[in-house]
């Protein structure tokens, strides 16, 4: 259990009027762009989950399909894009800009690029919010945006990457801390995935056809789709965990060796796992088997991350009582562990035969999304609010209520869908003694799970309420902050 | 190995070399995707050709793009797995060769509604019109959203040529004549369908509405294999 020897940090934050001693200079971080990203995270999080609540209502109550622009088929992609790329996206950018500057002891390479990244990304989100309801879609999950927006995403991502790597180049800390490894993996892999899966030829301003068809298109799509989960919702959040958890717990990371081993195995293994989304389909059997084997292998390095996170709290568990931030991280990391155990399970072909196409998958997605991505983001925001705005959090009690409301909401959501998924999966395959389907009418299997859809809606609304509480706490905290909050700075030798 | 990961081991060295670190990461990431994907592109035997599978007609193609626009794929799969219950419920399992003209593939990942891979010919044309206009009229208790606007929005065939040219470039075997005559071909198929619908007591003004293309597409789904056995 060796001690991490890597520095995670800054040594001064209240440096508004600091003057540098002889032979030193003051380096001020760009915290303004972090403030932007954090505010954007809260706004889009609320909007994206509100759309989630609307489509959750549309399933048991079809009357909530409000005309062609707001019907389920068009809004579902809007929800997934909003929560993944706008909520989780802005959150990881905030985390990356905040921690990278501190880990490299330097300001971001270019303020202009940081601003282009921020505003460009918000513009992309607004384009998505307009084009998806209008019906401009590629029809490929999590890659629905049509080619003009795709090109814009590629450009903004490259600007982000250049700014990030040039910051690494001018760093003042020789060695890169583990959080930075995960950011590197995120930035390069998302670029590769996005370009690979968007290869298409335009046949109109908002219409294109992919260069691959059928089986090959399916394969490329799930190579992308699965690794969007891996490199947009997992690796950057692990980076976030590695930076913010030790900070909040005031403990070094549990094991440096473990972080090396699980980093490289995650980066190497994840890519192979995509075909588990295509079990028993027309994709060749060997590919699916390969996907299954690698998915099962992924369990271990994933738990390596969980263990490194939870064990970082060794000797600090008593701090949980007073720290809503740590409580949120514990829920987040625990649900990371649960989803990465469930994922390999779902890749086993016999389990997949039951779960695939049912709400079990959606339940699984939200255990990860609400539990891991949501709570890690909330923990980070509550930790950052007082630090970025040089004041105290407006209401720790409200934050604590958010924790409970969110946790109960998430549990209701996930339980409801597990039960809906297993129920429907079993009904589909039920045969009677005479060898006939017990439920030949598909609607019978739908009516059975409608009560569960209502429970899911209640869970989702609770979770959304928690999101609203975060919003209120954020607004009130910012309102009592000084007019111009100061950016943190450090003194470094010339 | 332990030399590599110990506190001041080799790994520590590359932590000081961002460029090397990044290159190693890219390599680690590329291996899996490449090894899995190349055989799919290179080995023909992976996707056996089915001779009765032909490209969509211009009208069906238009309908397919409407299916994409409306996001039907979010609730309907088009991929029957080789299980006894699915064969019973939906028909023969889906073959790789059946989706060679599908750009994008529309296999789906969630069955909020039933699989549609072989829905073609299951119902009369008029049933689909009524079902799309108000799903509850044909399927009591259905939770499918209504798509009444398909019955009033005009059918747009203007971009057909450009679309088919694009597909031709990607390898779909449309001939130049087929592309030039695409709009006329679509209109003829639409007239036929519309006549059949009104002859059966349905609305008589649908020939130039989007619904016609949608019905044409739905009625085509999964029928190629039946052609083969006929
Ligand atoms: C208020 C909170 C939320 C509600 C009420 C909600 C609701 C929904 C609903 C109704 C669906 C469609 C399920 C179906 O097609 O049957 C869905 C899909 C999805 N949502 Fe959410 N959601 C919420 C938050 C989130 C968050 C925070 C994330 C990610 C960070 C997320 C990620 C996803 C994903 C990835 C899918 C697609 C799942 C799949 O294809 O299996 N959701 N959500």
XYZ file of C-alpha atoms and ligand atoms in Angstrom:
767
model
C 0.000 0.000 0.000
C 2.584 2.499 -1.078
C 1.897 6.156 -0.735
C 1.256 8.170 -3.820
C 4.125 10.519 -4.310
C 2.393 12.650 -6.834
C 1.304 16.128 -6.034
C -2.310 16.871 -6.781
C -2.406 20.410 -6.249
C -2.342 24.022 -5.665
C -0.960 25.571 -2.529
C -2.730 28.839 -2.435
C -6.153 29.975 -3.418
C -6.727 33.347 -1.843
C -4.237 35.192 -3.923
C -6.079 38.255 -5.052
C -3.434 40.724 -4.024
C -0.451 38.424 -3.944
C 2.946 39.800 -4.897
C 5.749 37.558 -5.972
C 8.968 37.435 -3.973
C 12.288 37.999 -5.770
C 13.016 35.437 -8.458
C 9.429 34.235 -8.497
C 6.367 34.876 -10.549
C 2.671 34.534 -9.943
C 0.721 32.133 -12.098
C -2.996 32.739 -12.083
C -5.313 29.969 -13.201
C -8.173 30.541 -15.592
C -11.028 29.720 -13.257
C -13.552 31.786 -15.166
C -13.924 29.146 -17.865
C -14.489 26.556 -15.137
C -17.289 28.719 -13.716
C -18.871 28.847 -17.167
C -18.731 25.088 -17.588
C -20.152 24.441 -14.141
C -23.096 26.766 -14.709
C -23.717 25.181 -18.105
C -23.651 21.740 -16.491
C -26.419 22.692 -14.088
C -28.595 24.321 -16.741
C -28.317 21.544 -19.319
C -28.568 18.892 -16.645
C -31.914 20.274 -15.628
C -33.138 20.635 -19.207
C -31.916 17.197 -20.291
C -33.534 15.481 -17.324
C -36.733 17.453 -17.837
C -36.890 16.002 -21.343
C -36.144 12.620 -19.733
C -39.136 13.108 -17.464
C -41.327 14.042 -20.434
C -40.443 10.914 -22.419
C -40.827 8.865 -19.246
C -44.384 10.241 -19.086
C -45.022 9.577 -22.777
C -44.529 5.849 -22.374
C -47.374 5.131 -19.936
C -49.431 8.125 -21.132
C -49.343 8.453 -24.925
C -51.346 11.697 -24.819
C -48.127 13.408 -23.709
C -46.833 13.083 -27.278
C -47.362 16.691 -28.235
C -47.480 16.721 -32.019
C -44.807 15.881 -34.516
C -41.933 17.881 -33.028
C -42.377 16.620 -29.498
C -43.194 12.957 -29.994
C -41.263 10.181 -28.298
C -39.221 9.072 -31.297
C -37.746 12.537 -31.737
C -37.373 13.463 -28.082
C -35.615 10.331 -26.876
C -32.439 11.157 -28.841
C -32.738 14.729 -27.593
C -32.726 13.424 -24.032
C -29.754 11.111 -24.505
C -27.724 13.729 -26.343
C -28.558 16.397 -23.779
C -27.654 14.386 -20.712
C -24.571 12.769 -22.215
C -23.025 15.582 -24.216
C -24.446 18.635 -22.476
C -24.762 17.593 -18.819
C -21.933 15.072 -18.489
C -19.930 16.829 -21.230
C -19.857 20.256 -19.601
C -19.141 18.609 -16.256
C -16.043 16.817 -17.495
C -14.807 19.907 -19.299
C -15.160 21.851 -16.060
C -13.302 19.113 -14.218
C -10.568 18.959 -16.844
C -9.976 22.726 -16.974
C -9.939 23.027 -13.193
C -7.679 20.100 -12.419
C -5.336 20.172 -15.412
C -4.183 23.698 -14.571
C -3.474 22.679 -10.994
C -1.804 19.413 -11.906
C 0.477 21.102 -14.409
C 0.922 24.263 -12.304
C 0.194 26.427 -15.272
C -2.633 28.430 -16.794
C -4.328 26.856 -19.798
C -2.257 27.401 -22.908
C -4.775 29.693 -24.563
C -7.707 31.559 -23.014
C -9.088 32.143 -26.469
C -9.166 28.446 -27.263
C -10.816 27.750 -23.918
C -13.530 30.296 -24.752
C -14.016 28.889 -28.266
C -14.341 25.462 -26.748
C -16.951 26.644 -24.286
C -19.108 28.685 -26.642
C -18.644 26.277 -29.533
C -19.864 23.418 -27.391
C -22.922 25.353 -26.211
C -23.676 26.210 -29.827
C -23.511 22.513 -30.719
C -25.953 21.730 -27.912
C -28.378 24.365 -29.106
C -28.097 23.017 -32.658
C -28.933 19.575 -31.330
C -31.915 20.924 -29.429
C -33.239 22.460 -32.646
C -32.380 19.827 -35.258
C -33.433 16.690 -33.382
C -37.075 17.725 -32.797
C -37.183 18.841 -36.441
C -36.403 15.249 -37.397
C -32.865 15.727 -38.699
C -31.205 12.571 -37.478
C -28.846 9.866 -38.648
C -30.797 7.317 -36.632
C -27.628 5.986 -34.977
C -27.797 5.928 -31.194
C -25.817 8.690 -29.447
C -24.588 9.786 -32.878
C -27.893 11.148 -34.137
C -26.629 14.602 -35.050
C -26.404 15.181 -38.775
C -23.228 15.900 -40.666
C -22.947 19.712 -40.347
C -23.139 19.414 -36.565
C -20.774 16.439 -36.676
C -18.174 18.527 -38.449
C -18.579 21.282 -35.900
C -18.101 18.776 -33.076
C -14.881 17.567 -34.689
C -13.551 21.121 -35.013
C -14.354 22.117 -31.443
C -12.927 18.859 -30.134
C -9.659 19.443 -31.968
C -9.396 22.948 -30.519
C -9.967 21.495 -27.056
C -7.320 18.835 -27.685
C -4.730 21.319 -28.952
C -5.296 23.592 -25.977
C -5.013 20.647 -23.600
C -1.881 19.122 -25.091
C -0.123 22.470 -25.366
C -0.917 23.030 -21.699
C 0.770 19.718 -20.972
C 3.712 20.901 -22.986
C 4.208 24.050 -20.919
C 3.602 22.297 -17.599
C 5.705 23.013 -14.539
C 5.224 19.614 -12.962
C 7.428 16.975 -14.519
C 5.221 13.938 -14.039
C 1.628 13.651 -15.091
C -0.749 12.607 -12.328
C -3.130 9.715 -13.038
C -6.104 12.042 -13.652
C -4.241 13.412 -16.658
C -3.731 9.932 -18.112
C -7.465 9.451 -18.134
C -8.000 12.844 -19.752
C -5.506 11.967 -22.487
C -7.281 8.680 -23.171
C -10.608 10.506 -23.302
C -9.517 13.205 -25.683
C -7.785 11.031 -28.268
C -10.255 8.164 -28.213
C -13.389 10.271 -28.477
C -11.853 11.935 -31.531
C -11.191 8.564 -33.174
C -14.637 7.211 -32.337
C -16.510 10.283 -33.458
C -14.785 10.430 -36.802
C -14.984 6.681 -37.404
C -18.697 6.455 -36.756
C -19.623 9.644 -38.585
C -18.129 8.632 -41.923
C -20.990 9.386 -44.253
C -21.738 11.153 -47.496
C -24.114 14.115 -47.405
C -27.116 13.979 -49.740
C -28.746 17.136 -48.444
C -28.162 19.911 -45.945
C -29.288 17.722 -43.052
C -29.306 14.266 -44.580
C -26.502 11.781 -45.095
C -25.980 8.075 -45.635
C -23.223 6.212 -43.757
C -20.482 4.677 -45.852
C -21.031 1.299 -44.202
C -24.258 -0.657 -44.533
C -26.083 -3.336 -42.586
C -23.847 -5.649 -40.575
C -20.787 -3.439 -40.955
C -22.705 -0.316 -40.022
C -24.080 -2.090 -36.958
C -20.598 -3.113 -36.001
C -19.124 0.365 -36.360
C -22.084 1.889 -34.536
C -21.610 -0.290 -31.464
C -17.853 0.032 -31.558
C -18.683 3.719 -31.210
C -21.714 3.375 -28.955
C -20.105 1.197 -26.370
C -16.964 3.246 -26.283
C -18.890 6.470 -26.000
C -19.919 5.020 -22.660
C -16.315 4.035 -22.007
C -14.524 7.187 -23.070
C -17.142 9.860 -22.474
C -18.887 8.557 -19.374
C -16.178 6.447 -17.755
C -12.566 7.528 -18.316
C -13.107 11.284 -17.821
C -15.114 10.575 -14.691
C -12.332 8.342 -13.393
C -9.972 11.248 -13.987
C -12.392 13.467 -12.114
C -12.492 10.939 -9.277
C -8.707 10.730 -9.084
C -8.426 14.470 -8.717
C -11.421 15.545 -6.668
C -11.818 12.581 -4.330
C -8.368 12.810 -2.709
C -8.889 16.566 -2.467
C -12.200 16.245 -0.694
C -11.015 13.386 1.536
C -7.629 15.006 2.126
C -6.000 11.631 1.596
C -3.614 10.468 -1.122
C -4.859 7.971 -3.656
C -4.887 4.440 -2.273
C -2.569 2.727 -4.740
C -0.361 4.104 -7.458
C 0.356 0.639 -8.867
C -3.298 -0.199 -9.078
C -3.916 3.008 -10.982
C -1.307 2.023 -13.585
C -2.617 -1.469 -14.019
C -6.270 -0.536 -14.239
C -5.652 2.440 -16.500
C -3.898 0.420 -19.187
C -6.239 -2.512 -18.974
C -9.306 -0.289 -19.281
C -7.880 1.548 -22.241
C -6.917 -1.661 -23.995
C -9.902 -3.874 -23.166
C -12.875 -1.566 -23.566
C -12.597 -1.223 -27.312
C -13.104 -4.929 -27.830
C -16.374 -5.064 -25.952
C -18.672 -3.306 -28.454
C -20.139 -6.402 -30.149
C -21.827 -7.458 -26.899
C -24.562 -5.063 -28.017
C -25.194 -7.352 -30.975
C -25.520 -10.784 -29.408
C -27.669 -13.191 -31.448
C -28.051 -10.658 -34.237
C -26.880 -11.113 -37.809
C -23.315 -10.167 -36.827
C -20.932 -13.132 -37.084
C -20.847 -15.266 -33.970
C -17.086 -15.010 -33.422
C -17.286 -11.232 -33.091
C -19.972 -11.455 -30.440
C -18.057 -14.107 -28.522
C -14.959 -11.942 -28.599
C -17.023 -9.032 -27.315
C -18.378 -11.169 -24.531
C -14.975 -12.451 -23.419
C -13.475 -8.986 -23.318
C -16.505 -7.618 -21.502
C -16.030 -10.158 -18.763
C -12.342 -9.315 -18.543
C -13.302 -5.663 -18.136
C -14.905 -6.370 -14.825
C -11.558 -6.553 -13.023
C -9.945 -3.300 -14.123
C -13.249 -1.540 -13.590
C -13.316 -2.729 -10.032
C -9.700 -1.669 -9.775
C -10.974 1.875 -10.238
C -13.721 1.408 -7.703
C -11.320 -0.061 -5.145
C -8.815 2.701 -5.661
C -11.605 5.180 -5.098
C -13.246 3.644 -2.068
C -9.963 2.725 -0.367
C -8.767 6.283 -0.744
C -11.308 6.937 1.987
C -9.595 4.545 4.388
C -9.325 6.258 7.734
C -11.541 9.048 6.487
C -14.923 7.397 6.647
C -15.924 9.492 9.652
C -15.695 12.543 7.410
C -18.696 11.308 5.501
C -20.995 12.440 8.252
C -20.330 16.096 7.626
C -19.328 16.079 4.007
C -22.083 15.888 1.446
C -19.372 15.898 -1.210
C -17.847 12.671 0.085
C -21.262 11.082 0.492
C -22.011 11.773 -3.146
C -18.680 10.347 -4.232
C -19.311 7.185 -2.246
C -22.679 6.658 -3.938
C -21.123 7.508 -7.292
C -18.229 5.089 -6.953
C -20.418 2.348 -5.528
C -22.742 2.616 -8.493
C -19.764 2.588 -10.813
C -18.880 -0.730 -9.240
C -22.425 -2.047 -9.558
C -22.824 -1.070 -13.218
C -19.442 -2.479 -14.172
C -20.405 -5.731 -12.533
C -23.783 -5.755 -14.222
C -22.336 -4.863 -17.625
C -20.204 -8.024 -17.943
C -23.181 -10.011 -16.669
C -25.376 -8.577 -19.419
C -22.739 -9.504 -22.006
C -23.039 -13.181 -21.175
C -25.064 -14.462 -24.083
C -27.638 -16.371 -22.072
C -28.349 -13.366 -19.859
C -28.377 -11.082 -22.860
C -30.951 -13.315 -24.527
C -33.344 -12.290 -21.768
C -32.302 -8.714 -21.137
C -31.716 -7.410 -24.659
C -34.493 -5.212 -26.096
C -36.098 -4.861 -22.632
C -36.072 -2.137 -20.004
C -33.367 -4.002 -18.164
C -30.872 -2.306 -20.491
C -32.358 1.095 -19.791
C -32.221 0.367 -16.059
C -28.593 -0.589 -16.398
C -27.839 2.586 -18.360
C -29.399 4.719 -15.648
C -27.670 2.967 -12.749
C -24.500 4.201 -14.391
C -25.888 7.520 -15.556
C -27.759 8.633 -12.457
C -25.539 6.850 -9.948
C -22.043 7.282 -11.315
C -22.116 10.264 -13.711
C -24.786 12.188 -11.847
C -23.445 11.849 -8.339
C -19.795 12.337 -9.279
C -20.852 15.550 -11.013
C -22.945 16.740 -8.080
C -20.112 16.008 -5.622
C -17.694 17.957 -7.757
C -20.045 20.926 -8.106
C -20.708 21.176 -4.358
C -16.968 21.069 -3.748
C -16.234 23.672 -6.410
C -19.002 26.193 -5.666
C -17.453 27.759 -2.551
C -13.952 27.565 -4.020
C -14.759 29.124 -7.361
C -16.929 31.890 -5.952
C -14.877 32.636 -2.810
C -17.754 32.154 -0.420
C -19.566 29.493 1.593
C -22.113 27.144 0.117
C -25.516 28.782 0.579
C -27.177 25.776 2.177
C -25.368 22.572 3.131
C -28.719 21.306 4.391
C -30.312 21.666 0.978
C -27.327 19.844 -0.488
C -27.891 17.067 1.988
C -31.562 16.893 1.009
C -30.451 16.711 -2.628
C -28.311 13.730 -1.727
C -31.257 11.847 -0.219
C -33.855 12.831 -2.791
C -31.463 11.927 -5.589
C -30.534 8.590 -4.063
C -34.133 7.559 -3.462
C -35.131 8.750 -6.936
C -32.361 6.775 -8.553
C -33.182 3.615 -6.615
C -36.853 3.837 -7.551
C -35.915 4.423 -11.188
C -33.538 1.516 -11.416
C -35.635 -0.974 -9.436
C -38.725 -0.196 -11.490
C -36.927 -0.869 -14.747
C -35.202 -4.037 -13.585
C -38.531 -5.428 -12.649
C -40.161 -4.204 -15.872
C -37.328 -5.653 -17.953
C -37.277 -9.085 -16.388
C -41.066 -9.310 -16.377
C -41.421 -8.453 -20.033
C -38.453 -10.603 -21.068
C -39.982 -13.623 -19.357
C -43.414 -12.969 -20.827
C -42.071 -12.768 -24.371
C -40.568 -16.228 -24.116
C -43.324 -17.969 -22.121
C -44.769 -21.099 -23.759
C -47.727 -23.111 -22.522
C -47.912 -26.904 -22.335
C -49.227 -27.138 -25.857
C -46.134 -25.289 -27.098
C -47.931 -22.055 -27.888
C -46.887 -18.562 -26.829
C -48.679 -17.659 -23.614
C -48.759 -13.983 -24.597
C -49.022 -13.882 -28.378
C -50.407 -10.348 -28.228
C -47.479 -7.999 -27.713
C -49.673 -5.450 -25.950
C -50.313 -7.897 -23.106
C -46.639 -7.716 -22.216
C -46.731 -3.911 -22.368
C -49.793 -3.441 -20.179
C -48.111 -5.558 -17.539
C -45.213 -3.136 -17.114
C -47.070 0.163 -17.314
C -47.259 0.484 -13.498
C -43.453 0.200 -13.484
C -43.282 3.054 -16.003
C -45.178 5.223 -13.539
C -42.778 4.300 -10.740
C -39.874 5.171 -13.016
C -41.460 8.538 -13.677
C -41.745 9.223 -9.936
C -38.097 8.205 -9.461
C -37.048 10.426 -12.352
C -39.033 13.364 -10.992
C -37.352 12.979 -7.606
C -33.966 12.935 -9.255
C -34.945 16.002 -11.263
C -36.080 17.729 -8.069
C -32.616 17.098 -6.642
C -31.146 18.685 -9.742
C -33.390 21.688 -9.119
C -32.140 21.913 -5.546
C -28.606 22.025 -6.827
C -29.653 24.838 -9.150
C -31.161 26.870 -6.295
C -28.124 26.308 -4.112
C -25.899 27.371 -6.963
C -27.837 30.558 -7.700
C -27.965 31.578 -4.044
C -24.276 30.823 -3.528
C -23.302 32.857 -6.553
C -25.568 35.724 -5.472
C -23.681 36.160 -2.263
C -20.282 35.802 -3.848
C -18.091 38.875 -4.282
C -18.781 40.861 -7.421
C -15.670 39.568 -9.123
C -14.476 36.319 -7.576
C -10.702 36.004 -7.781
C -9.039 33.237 -9.680
C -6.652 31.042 -7.750
C -2.932 31.640 -8.206
C 0.362 30.116 -7.189
C 3.878 31.421 -6.875
C 6.489 29.643 -8.913
C 10.210 30.099 -9.329
C 11.188 31.954 -12.468
C 6.525 -6.092 -14.533
C 7.067 -4.936 -10.981
C 10.006 -2.851 -12.229
C 7.530 -1.145 -14.429
C 4.901 -0.159 -11.952
C 6.832 0.393 -8.734
C 6.822 3.840 -7.228
C 9.757 5.113 -9.215
C 9.715 2.528 -11.966
C 9.632 2.776 -15.729
C 6.053 3.899 -15.859
C 7.083 6.922 -13.857
C 9.388 7.837 -16.687
C 6.734 7.868 -19.360
C 4.512 9.910 -17.070
C 7.008 12.652 -17.833
C 6.623 12.201 -21.601
C 3.115 13.233 -22.636
C 3.724 12.582 -26.322
C 4.931 9.031 -25.779
C 2.150 8.462 -23.314
C -0.426 9.646 -25.824
C 0.965 7.505 -28.634
C 0.913 4.410 -26.444
C -2.673 5.167 -25.488
C -3.734 5.524 -29.115
C -2.078 2.222 -29.979
C -3.770 0.450 -27.081
C -7.091 1.816 -28.213
C -6.713 1.008 -31.901
C -5.792 -2.663 -31.580
C -9.184 -3.993 -30.535
C -11.284 -2.107 -33.039
C -8.998 -2.944 -35.925
C -8.661 -6.634 -35.163
C -12.413 -7.003 -34.898
C -13.420 -4.856 -37.817
C -10.994 -5.839 -40.565
C -12.279 -9.398 -41.019
C -15.784 -8.017 -41.414
C -14.736 -5.828 -44.301
C -12.260 -8.176 -45.903
C -13.832 -11.598 -45.560
C -16.787 -11.888 -47.880
C -17.989 -15.136 -46.341
C -19.060 -13.229 -43.244
C -22.030 -11.738 -45.050
C -23.412 -14.378 -47.442
C -25.167 -12.860 -50.444
C -28.902 -13.481 -50.802
C -29.846 -13.025 -54.454
C -33.480 -12.113 -53.819
C -32.495 -9.135 -51.670
C -32.763 -6.073 -53.886
C -32.405 -2.322 -53.217
C -35.426 -0.343 -52.012
C -37.679 1.191 -54.633
C -37.625 5.001 -54.701
C -40.899 5.177 -52.763
C -39.734 2.660 -50.159
C -36.488 4.551 -49.762
C -38.472 7.714 -49.119
C -40.547 5.857 -46.555
C -37.442 4.529 -44.889
C -36.092 8.035 -44.481
C -39.402 9.037 -42.883
C -39.067 6.091 -40.513
C -35.631 7.456 -39.587
C -36.964 11.004 -39.245
C -39.722 9.951 -36.860
C -37.352 7.888 -34.723
C -39.411 4.678 -34.939
C -36.125 2.851 -34.294
C -36.290 4.062 -30.697
C -39.206 1.700 -30.037
C -38.970 -0.933 -32.753
C -36.222 -3.392 -33.554
C -35.738 -4.922 -36.987
C -33.685 -7.899 -35.955
C -35.234 -11.252 -35.141
C -33.007 -13.451 -33.009
C -32.857 -17.214 -33.558
C -34.992 -18.162 -30.530
C -38.071 -20.305 -30.620
C -40.305 -17.570 -29.196
C -39.106 -14.961 -31.647
C -39.530 -17.278 -34.637
C -43.059 -17.964 -33.422
C -43.862 -14.319 -32.833
C -42.096 -12.577 -35.693
C -41.044 -15.160 -38.292
C -37.728 -16.491 -39.547
C -34.636 -15.023 -37.909
C -32.813 -12.148 -39.636
C -29.918 -12.980 -41.971
C -26.807 -10.823 -42.463
C -27.506 -10.628 -46.196
C -30.889 -9.017 -45.642
C -29.566 -5.638 -44.570
C -26.853 -5.086 -47.158
C -28.696 -2.018 -48.511
C -29.543 -0.592 -45.114
C -27.840 2.744 -44.603
C -28.013 3.209 -41.699
C -28.885 -0.193 -40.250
C -32.111 0.013 -38.229
C -31.827 -3.037 -35.989
C -32.643 -1.010 -32.904
C -31.844 -1.754 -29.281
C -35.184 -1.490 -27.503
C -38.519 -3.197 -28.143
C -41.075 -0.912 -26.617
C -43.169 -2.103 -29.544
C -42.872 -5.389 -31.480
C -40.100 -6.249 -33.934
C -40.833 -5.041 -37.466
C -38.244 -6.984 -39.472
C -40.973 -9.082 -41.150
C -44.023 -6.891 -40.754
C -44.346 -6.563 -44.552
C -47.535 -8.253 -45.732
C -48.728 -8.968 -42.198
C -51.541 -6.397 -42.434
C -53.499 -4.787 -45.292
C -52.287 -1.362 -46.464
C -55.326 0.315 -44.981
C -54.552 -1.138 -41.555
C -51.243 0.729 -41.539
C -52.933 3.979 -42.517
C -55.423 3.689 -39.684
C -52.744 2.506 -37.252
C -50.394 5.361 -38.026
C -53.177 7.914 -37.791
C -54.380 6.590 -34.446
C -52.776 3.410 -33.100
C -55.631 2.915 -30.635
C -58.081 2.456 -33.517
C -56.467 -0.828 -34.549
C -54.663 -1.848 -31.362
C -56.653 -1.006 -28.234
C -54.436 0.107 -25.329
C -51.468 0.746 -27.612
C -48.919 3.192 -26.224
C -47.532 4.058 -29.639
C -47.674 7.796 -30.433
C -50.066 8.851 -33.219
C -48.529 10.000 -36.512
C -51.553 11.758 -38.034
C -49.364 14.346 -39.741
C -48.139 11.684 -42.151
C -51.645 11.713 -43.644
C -51.601 15.439 -44.314
C -47.989 16.330 -45.078
C -47.217 16.331 -48.811
C -44.881 13.685 -50.122
C -41.588 15.275 -51.124
C -39.811 13.468 -53.950
C -37.492 16.327 -54.907
C -34.379 15.002 -53.253
C -34.828 11.422 -54.450
C -32.374 11.711 -57.292
C -29.663 13.144 -55.106
C -30.230 10.495 -52.470
C -30.125 7.623 -54.928
C -27.006 9.024 -56.559
C -25.384 9.103 -53.142
C -26.337 5.506 -52.490
C -25.134 4.504 -55.941
C -21.754 6.006 -55.154
C -21.637 3.945 -51.974
C -22.336 0.762 -53.877
C -26.101 0.270 -54.016
C -26.724 -1.097 -57.546
C -29.142 1.564 -58.815
C -28.793 2.094 -62.557
C -28.630 5.602 -64.013
C -32.008 5.062 -65.677
C -33.559 4.072 -62.376
C -32.209 7.237 -60.818
C -33.504 9.442 -63.611
C -36.916 7.854 -63.492
C -37.028 7.759 -59.703
C -39.739 10.349 -59.146
C -41.992 8.857 -61.820
C -41.439 5.385 -60.429
C -42.296 6.571 -56.916
C -45.441 8.319 -58.140
C -46.611 5.208 -59.962
C -46.091 3.019 -56.913
C -47.836 5.604 -54.765
C -50.844 5.742 -57.107
C -51.165 1.976 -56.984
C -51.062 1.846 -53.223
C -53.451 4.773 -52.840
C -55.956 3.163 -55.195
C -55.871 -0.028 -53.195
C -56.389 1.894 -49.961
C -59.377 3.861 -51.182
C -60.859 0.772 -52.862
C -60.925 -0.823 -49.427
C -62.832 2.062 -47.934
C -59.916 4.218 -46.811
C -59.333 7.906 -47.536
C -59.002 8.660 -51.248
C -56.503 11.506 -51.189
C -53.352 9.815 -49.973
C -51.352 9.332 -53.187
C -49.305 12.471 -52.594
C -48.992 12.222 -48.836
C -46.081 10.989 -46.747
C -48.109 8.107 -45.364
C -47.987 6.344 -48.733
C -44.202 6.119 -48.650
C -44.303 4.887 -45.067
C -46.798 2.155 -45.939
C -44.717 1.148 -48.959
C -41.666 0.790 -46.740
C -43.436 -1.119 -43.965
C -45.006 -3.507 -46.488
C -41.585 -4.193 -47.981
C -39.928 -5.147 -44.696
C -38.732 -8.739 -44.623
C -40.459 -9.751 -47.855
C -37.289 -10.379 -49.870
C -36.859 -13.852 -48.435
C -40.448 -14.779 -49.290
C -39.716 -13.823 -52.893
C -36.941 -16.379 -52.840
C -39.106 -19.264 -51.672
C -41.906 -18.482 -54.098
C -34.522 12.861 -14.473
C -33.678 11.980 -14.849
C -33.882 11.063 -16.063
C -35.041 10.513 -16.596
C -36.467 10.692 -16.087
C -34.659 9.720 -17.742
C -35.545 9.022 -18.564
C -35.188 8.285 -19.690
C -36.098 7.587 -20.558
C -37.626 7.548 -20.408
C -35.380 6.984 -21.536
C -35.924 6.145 -22.722
C -36.080 4.729 -22.306
C -36.802 3.901 -23.331
O -36.573 4.069 -24.527
O -37.629 3.057 -22.931
C -33.996 7.258 -21.287
C -32.930 6.767 -22.033
C -31.594 7.020 -21.762
N -31.108 7.917 -20.807
Fe -32.198 8.854 -19.355
N -33.292 9.801 -17.887
C -32.775 10.601 -16.895
C -31.454 10.937 -16.685
C -30.379 10.479 -17.477
C -28.982 10.831 -17.270
C -28.450 11.778 -16.204
C -28.270 10.156 -18.232
C -26.758 10.143 -18.549
C -25.824 10.862 -17.991
C -29.205 9.378 -19.014
C -28.853 8.555 -20.061
C -29.727 7.842 -20.850
C -29.309 6.886 -21.855
C -27.859 6.517 -22.211
C -30.479 6.359 -22.425
C -30.573 5.275 -23.518
C -30.675 3.960 -22.814
C -30.607 2.747 -23.725
O -30.628 2.877 -24.949
O -30.569 1.632 -23.195
N -30.468 9.611 -18.530
N -33.904 8.071 -20.155
